[in-house]
PDB file of C-alpha atoms in Angstrom:
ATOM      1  CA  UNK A   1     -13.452 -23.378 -22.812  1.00 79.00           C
ATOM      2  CA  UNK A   2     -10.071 -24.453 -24.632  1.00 84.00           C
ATOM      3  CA  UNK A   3      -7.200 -22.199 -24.771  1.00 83.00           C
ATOM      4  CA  UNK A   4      -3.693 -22.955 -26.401  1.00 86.00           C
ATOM      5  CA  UNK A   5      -0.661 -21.048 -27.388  1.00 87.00           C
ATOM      6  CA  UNK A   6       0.795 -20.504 -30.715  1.00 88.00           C
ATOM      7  CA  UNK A   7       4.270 -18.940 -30.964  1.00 90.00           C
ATOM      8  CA  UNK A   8       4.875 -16.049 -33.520  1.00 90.00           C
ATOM      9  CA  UNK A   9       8.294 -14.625 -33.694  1.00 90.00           C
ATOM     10  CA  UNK A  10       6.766 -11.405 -35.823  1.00 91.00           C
ATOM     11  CA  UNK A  11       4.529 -10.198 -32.817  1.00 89.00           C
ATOM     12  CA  UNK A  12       6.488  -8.088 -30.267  1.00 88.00           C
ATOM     13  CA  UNK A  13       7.195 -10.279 -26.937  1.00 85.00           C
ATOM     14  CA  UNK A  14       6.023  -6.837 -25.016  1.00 81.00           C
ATOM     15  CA  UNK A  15       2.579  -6.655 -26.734  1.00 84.00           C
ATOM     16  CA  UNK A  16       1.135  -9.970 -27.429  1.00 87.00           C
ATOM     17  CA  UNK A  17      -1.955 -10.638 -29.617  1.00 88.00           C
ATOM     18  CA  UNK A  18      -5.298 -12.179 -28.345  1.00 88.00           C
ATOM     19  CA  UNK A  19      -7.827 -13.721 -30.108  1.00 89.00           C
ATOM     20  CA  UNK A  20     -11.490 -15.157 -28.984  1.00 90.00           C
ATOM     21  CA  UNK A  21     -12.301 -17.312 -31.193  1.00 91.00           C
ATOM     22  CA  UNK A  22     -16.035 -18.253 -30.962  1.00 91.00           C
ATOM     23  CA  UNK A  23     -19.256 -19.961 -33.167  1.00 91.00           C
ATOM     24  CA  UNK A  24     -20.853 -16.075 -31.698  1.00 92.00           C
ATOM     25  CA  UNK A  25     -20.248 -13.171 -30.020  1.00 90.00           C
ATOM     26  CA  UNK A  26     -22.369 -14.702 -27.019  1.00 89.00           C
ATOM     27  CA  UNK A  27     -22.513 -17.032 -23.662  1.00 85.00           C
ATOM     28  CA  UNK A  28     -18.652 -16.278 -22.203  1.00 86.00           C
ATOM     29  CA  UNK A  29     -17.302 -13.890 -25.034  1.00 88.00           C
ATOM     30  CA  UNK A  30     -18.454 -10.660 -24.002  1.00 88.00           C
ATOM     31  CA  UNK A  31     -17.277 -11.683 -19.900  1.00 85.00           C
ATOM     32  CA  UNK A  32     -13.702 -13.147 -21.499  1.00 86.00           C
ATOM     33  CA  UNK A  33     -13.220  -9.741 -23.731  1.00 86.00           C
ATOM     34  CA  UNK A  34     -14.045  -7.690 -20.518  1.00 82.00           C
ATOM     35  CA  UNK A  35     -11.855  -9.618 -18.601  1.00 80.00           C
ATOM     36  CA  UNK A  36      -9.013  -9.306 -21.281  1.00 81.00           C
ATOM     37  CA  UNK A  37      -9.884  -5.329 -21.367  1.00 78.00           C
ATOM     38  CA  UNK A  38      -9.827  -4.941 -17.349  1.00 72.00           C
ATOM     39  CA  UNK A  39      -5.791  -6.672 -17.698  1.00 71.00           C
ATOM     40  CA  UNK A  40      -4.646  -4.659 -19.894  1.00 67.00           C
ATOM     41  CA  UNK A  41      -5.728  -1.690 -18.312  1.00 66.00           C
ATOM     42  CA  UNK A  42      -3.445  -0.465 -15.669  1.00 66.00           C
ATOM     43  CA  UNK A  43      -4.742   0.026 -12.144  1.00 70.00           C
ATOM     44  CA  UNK A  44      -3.317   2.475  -9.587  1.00 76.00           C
ATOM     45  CA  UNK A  45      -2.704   1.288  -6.110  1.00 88.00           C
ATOM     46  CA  UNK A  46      -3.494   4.973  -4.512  1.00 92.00           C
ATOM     47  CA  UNK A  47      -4.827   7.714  -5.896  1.00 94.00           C
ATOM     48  CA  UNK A  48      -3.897  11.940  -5.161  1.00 95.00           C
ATOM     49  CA  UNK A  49      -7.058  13.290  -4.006  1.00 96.00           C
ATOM     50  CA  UNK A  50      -7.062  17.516  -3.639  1.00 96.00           C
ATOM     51  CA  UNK A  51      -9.027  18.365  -0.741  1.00 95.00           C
ATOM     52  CA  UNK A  52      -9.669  22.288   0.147  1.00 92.00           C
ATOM     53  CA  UNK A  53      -6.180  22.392   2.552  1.00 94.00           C
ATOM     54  CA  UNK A  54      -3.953  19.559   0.674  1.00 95.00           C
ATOM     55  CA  UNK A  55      -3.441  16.925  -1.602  1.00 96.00           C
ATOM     56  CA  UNK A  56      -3.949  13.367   0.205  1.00 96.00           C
ATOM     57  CA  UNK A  57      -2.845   9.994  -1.026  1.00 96.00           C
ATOM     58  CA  UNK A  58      -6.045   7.193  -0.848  1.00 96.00           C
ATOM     59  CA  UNK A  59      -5.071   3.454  -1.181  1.00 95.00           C
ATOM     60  CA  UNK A  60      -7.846   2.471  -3.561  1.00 95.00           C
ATOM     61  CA  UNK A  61      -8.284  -1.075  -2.184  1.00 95.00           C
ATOM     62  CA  UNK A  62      -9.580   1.357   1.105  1.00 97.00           C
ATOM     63  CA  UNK A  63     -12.427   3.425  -1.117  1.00 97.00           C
ATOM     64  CA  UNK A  64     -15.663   2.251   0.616  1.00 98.00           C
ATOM     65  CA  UNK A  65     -17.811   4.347  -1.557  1.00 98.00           C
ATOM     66  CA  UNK A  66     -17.608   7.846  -2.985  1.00 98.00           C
ATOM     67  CA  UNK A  67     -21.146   9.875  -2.937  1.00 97.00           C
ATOM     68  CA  UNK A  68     -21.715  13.610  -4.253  1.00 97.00           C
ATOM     69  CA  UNK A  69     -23.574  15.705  -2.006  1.00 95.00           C
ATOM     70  CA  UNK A  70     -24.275  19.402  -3.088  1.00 92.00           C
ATOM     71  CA  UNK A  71     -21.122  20.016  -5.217  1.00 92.00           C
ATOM     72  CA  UNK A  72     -18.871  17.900  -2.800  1.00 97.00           C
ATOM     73  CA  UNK A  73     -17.860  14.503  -3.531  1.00 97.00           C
ATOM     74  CA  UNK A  74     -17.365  12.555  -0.182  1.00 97.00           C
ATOM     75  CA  UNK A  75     -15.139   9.747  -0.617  1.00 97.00           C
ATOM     76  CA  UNK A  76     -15.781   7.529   2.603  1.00 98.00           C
ATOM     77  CA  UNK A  77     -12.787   5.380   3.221  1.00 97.00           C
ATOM     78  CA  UNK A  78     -11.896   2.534   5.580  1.00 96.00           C
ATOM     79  CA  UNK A  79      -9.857   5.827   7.842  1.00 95.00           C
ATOM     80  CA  UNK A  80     -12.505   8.708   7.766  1.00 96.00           C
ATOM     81  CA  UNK A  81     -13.800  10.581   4.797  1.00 97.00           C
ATOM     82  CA  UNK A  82     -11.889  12.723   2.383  1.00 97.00           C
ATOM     83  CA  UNK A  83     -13.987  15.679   0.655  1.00 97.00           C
ATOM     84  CA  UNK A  84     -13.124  17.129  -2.943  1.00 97.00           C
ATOM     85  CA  UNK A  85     -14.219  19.101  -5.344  1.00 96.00           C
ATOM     86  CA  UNK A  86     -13.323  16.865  -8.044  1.00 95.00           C
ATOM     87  CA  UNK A  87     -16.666  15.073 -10.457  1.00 95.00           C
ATOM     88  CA  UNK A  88     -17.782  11.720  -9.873  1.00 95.00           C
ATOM     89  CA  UNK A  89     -16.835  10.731 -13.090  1.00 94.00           C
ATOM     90  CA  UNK A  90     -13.901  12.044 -13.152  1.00 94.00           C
ATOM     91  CA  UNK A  91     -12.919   9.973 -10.352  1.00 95.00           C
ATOM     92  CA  UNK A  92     -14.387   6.751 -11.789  1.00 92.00           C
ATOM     93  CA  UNK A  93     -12.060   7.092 -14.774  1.00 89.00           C
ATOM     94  CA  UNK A  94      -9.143   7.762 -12.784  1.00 90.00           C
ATOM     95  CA  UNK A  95      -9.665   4.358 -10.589  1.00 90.00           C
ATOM     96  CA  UNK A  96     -10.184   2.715 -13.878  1.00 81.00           C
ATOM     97  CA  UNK A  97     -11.218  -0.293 -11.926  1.00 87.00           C
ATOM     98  CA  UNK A  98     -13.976  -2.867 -11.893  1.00 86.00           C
ATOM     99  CA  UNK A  99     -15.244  -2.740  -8.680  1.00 92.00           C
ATOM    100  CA  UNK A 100     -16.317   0.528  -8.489  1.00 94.00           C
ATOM    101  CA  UNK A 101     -19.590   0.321  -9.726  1.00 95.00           C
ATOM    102  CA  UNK A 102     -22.438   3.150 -10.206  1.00 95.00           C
ATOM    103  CA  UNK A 103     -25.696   2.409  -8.244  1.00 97.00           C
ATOM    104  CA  UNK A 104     -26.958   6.028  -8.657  1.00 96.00           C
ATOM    105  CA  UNK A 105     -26.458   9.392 -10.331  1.00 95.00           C
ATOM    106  CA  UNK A 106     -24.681  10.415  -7.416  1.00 96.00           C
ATOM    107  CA  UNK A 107     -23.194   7.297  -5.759  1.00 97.00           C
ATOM    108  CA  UNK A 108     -20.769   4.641  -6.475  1.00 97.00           C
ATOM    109  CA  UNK A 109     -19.735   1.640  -4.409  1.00 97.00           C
ATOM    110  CA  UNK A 110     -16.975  -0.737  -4.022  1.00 97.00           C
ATOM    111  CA  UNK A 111     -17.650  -4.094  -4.685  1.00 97.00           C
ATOM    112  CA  UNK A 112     -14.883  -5.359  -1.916  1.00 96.00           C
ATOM    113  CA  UNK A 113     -17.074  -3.416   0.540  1.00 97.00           C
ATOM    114  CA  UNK A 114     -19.956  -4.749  -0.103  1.00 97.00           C
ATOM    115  CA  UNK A 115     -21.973  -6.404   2.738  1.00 97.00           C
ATOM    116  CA  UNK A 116     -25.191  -6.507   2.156  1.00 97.00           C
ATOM    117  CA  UNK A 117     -28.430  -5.502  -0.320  1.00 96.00           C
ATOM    118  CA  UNK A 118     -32.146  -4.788   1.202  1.00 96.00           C
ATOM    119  CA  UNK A 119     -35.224  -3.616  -0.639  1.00 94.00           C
ATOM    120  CA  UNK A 120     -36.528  -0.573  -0.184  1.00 89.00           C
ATOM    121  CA  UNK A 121     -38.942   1.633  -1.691  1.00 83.00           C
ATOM    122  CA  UNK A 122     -40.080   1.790  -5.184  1.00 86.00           C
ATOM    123  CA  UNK A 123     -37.599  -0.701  -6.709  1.00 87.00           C
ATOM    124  CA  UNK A 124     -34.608   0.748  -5.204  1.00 93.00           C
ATOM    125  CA  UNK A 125     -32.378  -1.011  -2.659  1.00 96.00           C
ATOM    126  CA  UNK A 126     -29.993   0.150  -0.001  1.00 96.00           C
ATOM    127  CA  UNK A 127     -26.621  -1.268   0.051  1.00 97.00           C
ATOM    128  CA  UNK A 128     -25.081  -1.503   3.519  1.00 97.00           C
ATOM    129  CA  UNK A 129     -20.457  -1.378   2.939  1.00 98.00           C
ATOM    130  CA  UNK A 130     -17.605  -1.794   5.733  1.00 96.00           C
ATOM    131  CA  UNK A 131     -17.848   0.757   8.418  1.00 96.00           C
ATOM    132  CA  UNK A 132     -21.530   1.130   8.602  1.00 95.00           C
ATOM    133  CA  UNK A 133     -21.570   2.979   5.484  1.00 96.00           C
ATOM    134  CA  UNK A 134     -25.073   3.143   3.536  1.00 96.00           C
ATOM    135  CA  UNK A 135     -25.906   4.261   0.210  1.00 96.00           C
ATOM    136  CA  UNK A 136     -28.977   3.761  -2.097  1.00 95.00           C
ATOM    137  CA  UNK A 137     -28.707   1.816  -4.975  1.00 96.00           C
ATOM    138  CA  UNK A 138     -31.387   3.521  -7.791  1.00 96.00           C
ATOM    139  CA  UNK A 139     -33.780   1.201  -9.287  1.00 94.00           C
ATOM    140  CA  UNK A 140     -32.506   2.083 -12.670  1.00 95.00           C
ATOM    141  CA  UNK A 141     -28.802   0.625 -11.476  1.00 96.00           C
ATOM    142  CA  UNK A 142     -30.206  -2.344  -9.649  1.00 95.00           C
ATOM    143  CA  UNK A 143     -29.572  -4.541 -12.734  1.00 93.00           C
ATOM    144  CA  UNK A 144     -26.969  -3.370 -13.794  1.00 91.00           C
ATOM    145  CA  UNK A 145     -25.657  -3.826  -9.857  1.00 94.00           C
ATOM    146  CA  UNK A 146     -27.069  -7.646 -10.053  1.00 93.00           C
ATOM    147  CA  UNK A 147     -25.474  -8.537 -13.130  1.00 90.00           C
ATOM    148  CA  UNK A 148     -21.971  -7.866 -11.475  1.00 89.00           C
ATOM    149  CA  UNK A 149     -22.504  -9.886  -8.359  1.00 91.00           C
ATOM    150  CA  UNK A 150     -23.677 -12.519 -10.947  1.00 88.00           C
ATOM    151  CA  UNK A 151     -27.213 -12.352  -9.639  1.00 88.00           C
TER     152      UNK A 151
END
C-alpha cells in the first residue's frame, strides 16, 4: 500500500479530506475505511455508569465484559462488578469503541481481556477474560468474533 500527501490550501487544516483510492472496493479497503472511521470517532477514557445508589465513573480500558442477566446489565470490571439498569446497546454505543465486541444477544467482551477461546457445545465457544471471568460466545457470533482476532 502507497500513501502520499497532497497539500490543498481550500480544505480546512481542522478537517482534512481522505481518499482510498483503489482498482475495488476489496482486499484492504473495507479494513483501511474502518480504520479511518474508528479515528475519527472519539473515544471516552471513562464512562458515568448509574447504578441503583449512585452514579460511578468506569475507566473503559478496565471493562472486562458487560453481560445482561434478567433486566440487569452486569458490567464486570478489572475492581468488582458494577450493576445498571441501562440496555446493552445502549452501552455499546456509548463506548463507541472497537474492542467491545458482541458474542451473544446478551454478552459483549473486551478484546484487551481476552485470554482464551474453547469449544463447547453445539458450535458455540466459551471465552475465558482477566479475572476468571467467563462468558459464552453464540455460534451465530463466532465468526463474526474470528474475523476480529484475524482468525
Amino acid at each position: 500500500m502507497r500513501h502520499k500527501f497532497e497539500e490543498n490550501s481550500e480544505i480546512d487544516p481542522a478537517d482534512p479530506v481522505v481518499v482510498v483510492q483503489a482498482a475495488s472496493e476489496t482486499g484492504a479497503v473495507p479494513d483501511l475505511l474502518a480504520y479511518l472511521d474508528r479515528y475519527a470517532a472519539t473515544q471516552p477514557g471513562m464512562i458515568a455508569v448509574k447504578t441503583p445508589d449512585r452514579l460511578v465513573m468506569v475507566k473503559v480500558a478496565t471493562i472486562i465484559s458487560a453481560e445482561i442477566q434478567t433486566a440487569t446489565l452486569l458490567l464486570y470490571t478489572t475492581s468488582g462488578v458494577v450493576t445498571t439498569k441501562e440496555p446493552l446497546r445502549h452501552l455499546l454505543q456509548r463506548l463507541a469503541n472497537p474492542n467491545f465486541v458482541q458474542v451473544s444477544r446478551h454478552s459483549v467482551l473486551n478484546l484487551d481481556h481476552l485470554q482464551s477461546l474453547e469449544d463447547s457445545f453445539s458450535g458455540s465457544m466459551t471465552a475465558t477474560l482477566t479475572a476468571k471471568v467467563k462468558t459464552d460466545v453464540s455460534r451465530k457470533y463466532v465468526k463474526g468474533l474470528m474475523q476480529r482476532l484475524g482468525i
